[in-house]
Coordinates of C-alpha atoms in Angstrom, one line a residue:
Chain A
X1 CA -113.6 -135.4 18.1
X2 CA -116.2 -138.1 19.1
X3 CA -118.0 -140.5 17.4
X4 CA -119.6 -143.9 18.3
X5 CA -121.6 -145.8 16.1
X6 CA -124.5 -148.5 17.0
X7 CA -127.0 -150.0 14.8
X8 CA -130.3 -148.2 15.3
X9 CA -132.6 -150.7 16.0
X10 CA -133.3 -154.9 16.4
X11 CA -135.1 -157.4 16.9
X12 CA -135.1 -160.8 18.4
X13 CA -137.6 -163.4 19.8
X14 CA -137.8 -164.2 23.4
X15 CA -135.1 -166.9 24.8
X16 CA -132.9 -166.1 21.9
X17 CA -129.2 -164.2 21.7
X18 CA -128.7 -161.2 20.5
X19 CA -125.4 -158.9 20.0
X20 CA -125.6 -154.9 20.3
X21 CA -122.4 -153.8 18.5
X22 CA -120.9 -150.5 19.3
X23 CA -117.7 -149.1 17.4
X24 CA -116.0 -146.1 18.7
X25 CA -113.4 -143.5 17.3
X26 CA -112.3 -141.1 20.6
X27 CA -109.6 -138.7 21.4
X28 CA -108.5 -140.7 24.2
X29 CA -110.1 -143.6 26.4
X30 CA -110.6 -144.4 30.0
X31 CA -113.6 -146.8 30.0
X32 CA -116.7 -147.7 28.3
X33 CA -120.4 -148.0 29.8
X34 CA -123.3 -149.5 28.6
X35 CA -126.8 -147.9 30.0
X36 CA -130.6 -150.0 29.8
X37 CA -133.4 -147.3 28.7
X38 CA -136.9 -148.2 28.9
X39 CA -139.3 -145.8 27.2
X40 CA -140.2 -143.4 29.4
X41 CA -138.2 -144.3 32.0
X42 CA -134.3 -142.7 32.7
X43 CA -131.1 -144.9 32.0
X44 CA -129.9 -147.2 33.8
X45 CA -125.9 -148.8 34.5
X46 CA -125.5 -152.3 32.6
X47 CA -122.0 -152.6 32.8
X48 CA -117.9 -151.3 32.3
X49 CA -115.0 -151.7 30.8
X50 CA -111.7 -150.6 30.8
X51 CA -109.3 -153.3 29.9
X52 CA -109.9 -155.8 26.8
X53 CA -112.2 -158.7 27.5
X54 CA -115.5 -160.0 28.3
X55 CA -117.5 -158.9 31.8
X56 CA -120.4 -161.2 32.4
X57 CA -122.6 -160.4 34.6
X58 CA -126.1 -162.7 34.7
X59 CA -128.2 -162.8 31.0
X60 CA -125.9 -159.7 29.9
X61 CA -122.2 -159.8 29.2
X62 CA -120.1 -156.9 27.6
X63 CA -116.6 -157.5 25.6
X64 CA -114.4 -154.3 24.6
X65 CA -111.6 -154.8 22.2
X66 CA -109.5 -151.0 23.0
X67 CA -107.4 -151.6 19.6
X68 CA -110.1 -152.0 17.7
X69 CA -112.3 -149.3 19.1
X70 CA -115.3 -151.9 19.3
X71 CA -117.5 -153.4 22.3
X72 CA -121.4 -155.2 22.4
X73 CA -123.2 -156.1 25.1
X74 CA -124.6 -159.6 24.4
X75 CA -128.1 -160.3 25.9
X76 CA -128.9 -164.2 26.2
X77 CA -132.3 -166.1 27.0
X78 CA -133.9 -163.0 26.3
X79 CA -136.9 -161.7 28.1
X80 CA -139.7 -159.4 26.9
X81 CA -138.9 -156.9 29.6
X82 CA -135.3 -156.7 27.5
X83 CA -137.4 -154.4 25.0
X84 CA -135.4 -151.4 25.3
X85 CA -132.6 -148.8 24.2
X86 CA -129.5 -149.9 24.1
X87 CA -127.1 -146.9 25.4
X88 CA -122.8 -147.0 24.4
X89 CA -120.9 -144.2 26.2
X90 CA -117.1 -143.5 25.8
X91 CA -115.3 -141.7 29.1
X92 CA -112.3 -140.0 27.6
X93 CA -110.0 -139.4 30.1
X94 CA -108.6 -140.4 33.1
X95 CA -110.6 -138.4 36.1
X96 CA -112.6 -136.5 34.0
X97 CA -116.6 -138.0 34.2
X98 CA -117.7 -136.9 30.9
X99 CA -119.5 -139.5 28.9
X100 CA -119.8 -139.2 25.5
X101 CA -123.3 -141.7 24.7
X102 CA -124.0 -143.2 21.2
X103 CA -127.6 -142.2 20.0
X104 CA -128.6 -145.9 21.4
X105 CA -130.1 -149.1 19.7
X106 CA -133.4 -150.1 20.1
X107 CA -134.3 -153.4 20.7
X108 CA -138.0 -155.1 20.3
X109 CA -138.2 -158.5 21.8
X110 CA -141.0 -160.5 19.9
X111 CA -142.9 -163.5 21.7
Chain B
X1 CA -133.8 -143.1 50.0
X2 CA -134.6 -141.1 47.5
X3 CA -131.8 -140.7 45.7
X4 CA -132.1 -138.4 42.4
X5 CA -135.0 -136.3 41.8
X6 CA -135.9 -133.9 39.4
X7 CA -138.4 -130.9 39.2
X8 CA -140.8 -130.2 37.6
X9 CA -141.4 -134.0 36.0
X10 CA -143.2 -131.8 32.8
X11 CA -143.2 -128.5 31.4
X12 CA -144.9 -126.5 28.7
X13 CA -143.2 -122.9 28.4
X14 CA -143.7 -120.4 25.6
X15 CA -140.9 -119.0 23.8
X16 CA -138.5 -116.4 25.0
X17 CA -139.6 -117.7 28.8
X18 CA -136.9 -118.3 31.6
X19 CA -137.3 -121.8 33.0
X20 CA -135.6 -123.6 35.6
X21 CA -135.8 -127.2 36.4
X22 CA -134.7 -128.3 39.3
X23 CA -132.3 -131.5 40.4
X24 CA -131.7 -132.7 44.1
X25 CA -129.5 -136.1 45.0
X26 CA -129.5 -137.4 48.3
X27 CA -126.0 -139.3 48.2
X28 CA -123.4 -136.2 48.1
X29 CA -122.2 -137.2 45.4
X30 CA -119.5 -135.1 43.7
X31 CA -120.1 -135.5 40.5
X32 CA -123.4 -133.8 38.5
X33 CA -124.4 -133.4 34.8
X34 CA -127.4 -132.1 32.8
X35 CA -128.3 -134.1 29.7
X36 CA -130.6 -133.2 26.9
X37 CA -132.0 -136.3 24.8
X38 CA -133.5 -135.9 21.5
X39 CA -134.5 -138.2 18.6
X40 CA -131.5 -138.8 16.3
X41 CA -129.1 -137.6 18.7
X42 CA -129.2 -139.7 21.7
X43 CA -127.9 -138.0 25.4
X44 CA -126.2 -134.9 25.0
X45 CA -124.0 -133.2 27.3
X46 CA -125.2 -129.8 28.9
X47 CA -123.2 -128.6 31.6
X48 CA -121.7 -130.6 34.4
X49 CA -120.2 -129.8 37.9
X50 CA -117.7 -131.6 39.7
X51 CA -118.2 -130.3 43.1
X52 CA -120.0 -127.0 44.8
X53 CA -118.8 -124.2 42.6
X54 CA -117.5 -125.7 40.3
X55 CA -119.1 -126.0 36.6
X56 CA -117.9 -126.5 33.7
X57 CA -119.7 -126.4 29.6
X58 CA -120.6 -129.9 28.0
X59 CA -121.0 -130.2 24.6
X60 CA -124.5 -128.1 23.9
X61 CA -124.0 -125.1 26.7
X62 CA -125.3 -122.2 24.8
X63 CA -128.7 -121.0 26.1
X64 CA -128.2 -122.9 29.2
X65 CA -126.8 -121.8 32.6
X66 CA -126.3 -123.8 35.8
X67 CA -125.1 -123.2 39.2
X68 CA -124.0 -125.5 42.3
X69 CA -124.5 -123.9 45.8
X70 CA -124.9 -126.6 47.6
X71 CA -123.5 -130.4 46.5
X72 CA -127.2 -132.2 46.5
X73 CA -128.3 -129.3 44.4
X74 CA -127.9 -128.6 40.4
X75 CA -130.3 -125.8 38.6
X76 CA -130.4 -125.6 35.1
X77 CA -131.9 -122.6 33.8
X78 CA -133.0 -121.9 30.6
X79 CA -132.5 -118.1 30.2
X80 CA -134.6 -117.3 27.2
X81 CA -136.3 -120.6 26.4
X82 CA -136.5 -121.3 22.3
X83 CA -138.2 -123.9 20.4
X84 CA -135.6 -125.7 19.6
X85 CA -134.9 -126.3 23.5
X86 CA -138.0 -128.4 23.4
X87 CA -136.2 -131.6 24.7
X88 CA -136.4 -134.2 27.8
X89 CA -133.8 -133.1 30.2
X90 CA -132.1 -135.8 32.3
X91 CA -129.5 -134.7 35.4
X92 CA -127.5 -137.5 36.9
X93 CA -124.9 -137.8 39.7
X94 CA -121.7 -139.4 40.1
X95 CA -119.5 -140.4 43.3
X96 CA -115.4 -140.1 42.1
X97 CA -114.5 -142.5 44.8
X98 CA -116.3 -145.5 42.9
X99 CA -114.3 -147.1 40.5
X100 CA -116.9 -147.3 37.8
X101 CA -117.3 -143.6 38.3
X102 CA -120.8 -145.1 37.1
X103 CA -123.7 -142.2 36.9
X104 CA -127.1 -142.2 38.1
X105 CA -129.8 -140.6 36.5
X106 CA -133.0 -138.9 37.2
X107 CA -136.3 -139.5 36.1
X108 CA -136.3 -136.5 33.7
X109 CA -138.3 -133.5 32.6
X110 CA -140.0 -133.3 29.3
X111 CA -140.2 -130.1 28.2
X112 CA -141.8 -128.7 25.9
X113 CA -141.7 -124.7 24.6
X114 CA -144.3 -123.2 22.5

């Protein structure tokens, strides 16, 4: 079976750090995504990984520790327009595209 | 380029109604799934295809059926729409030459049955 955990909401103040933990407990692994949602609005890509390590990329870096089935996406000098869900997805296997998505962590960024 | 689009953007249905909605991507991409996202249980897995005639069952198929003619297109109909189907419906895309394998969504359809 599948299960991935994240907290289900947060909050920070704009131009802080904040950490968006995901744990994960899969049948097999072959990469883990991180999707933006605004209210309303569709998901969007963040970020991947497959090996252990951190993948910066601007304000938003992701780190994935396979052994011990955990990953967050760190958001820095946040923004008001970071107030969003927070989406974790698992892909199980090698050349399938199924994504298995946590149920997401909200985030409200407070002036 | 328009990329993904979905049709109709709402809905409102009554019960035991057959519904389609509609899902058209611009990229050929190979790779197409129907999500269903609810309160409490984030994006859930519907069917998903993997090229023209080809589907395959996700992890909440039952009610639902889909087909794949044509690569830019993926139907979902609902065949006998329940209340419990009331949902917003998200189809996304997915090229299996990119590395990421990273998917692209649609704007979704809310739908709502009566």
């Amino acid at each position: 079976g599948q299960n991935i955990d994240q907290p289900t909401e947060m909050t920070a103040t704009e131009g802080a750090i904040v950490q968006i933990n995901c744990t994960y407990q899969t049948s097999g692994f072959n990469g883990l995504f991180w999707y933006q949602q605004h209210a309303g609005e569709a998901p969007t890509f963040l970020s991947y990984n497959v090996l252990d390590g951190l993948e910066e990329k601007g304000r938003f870096s992701s780190f994935l520790s396979r052994s011990k089935g955990y990953s967050y996406l760190l958001l820095k000098e946040l923004q008001m327009k970071d107030s969003a869900s927070y989406l974790c997805a698992v892909r199980d296997r090698e050349g399938f595209q199924k994504l298995v998505f946590g149920t997401g962590t909200r985030l409200l960024v407070s002036p | 380029d328009a990329g993904i689009t979905q049709s109709p953007r709402y809905k409102i249905t009554e019960t035991g109604r057959q519904v389609t909605l509609m899902c058209h991507q611009t990229w050929s991409h190979s790779y197409m799934f129907w999500y269903r996202q609810d309160l409490g249980h984030g994006l859930r897995l519907i069917y998903y295809s993997a090229a023209a005639d080809i589907t395959d069952k996700g992890e909440v198929p039952d009610g639902y059926v889909v087909s794949r003619s044509k690569t830019e297109n993926f139907p979902l109909t609902l065949e006998s729409a329940t209340r419990s189907q009331t949902s917003v419906y998200f189809c996304a895309s997915s090229e299996s030459q990119d590395r990421t394998y990273e998917q692209y969504f649609g704007p979704g359809t809310r739908l709502t049955v009566t």
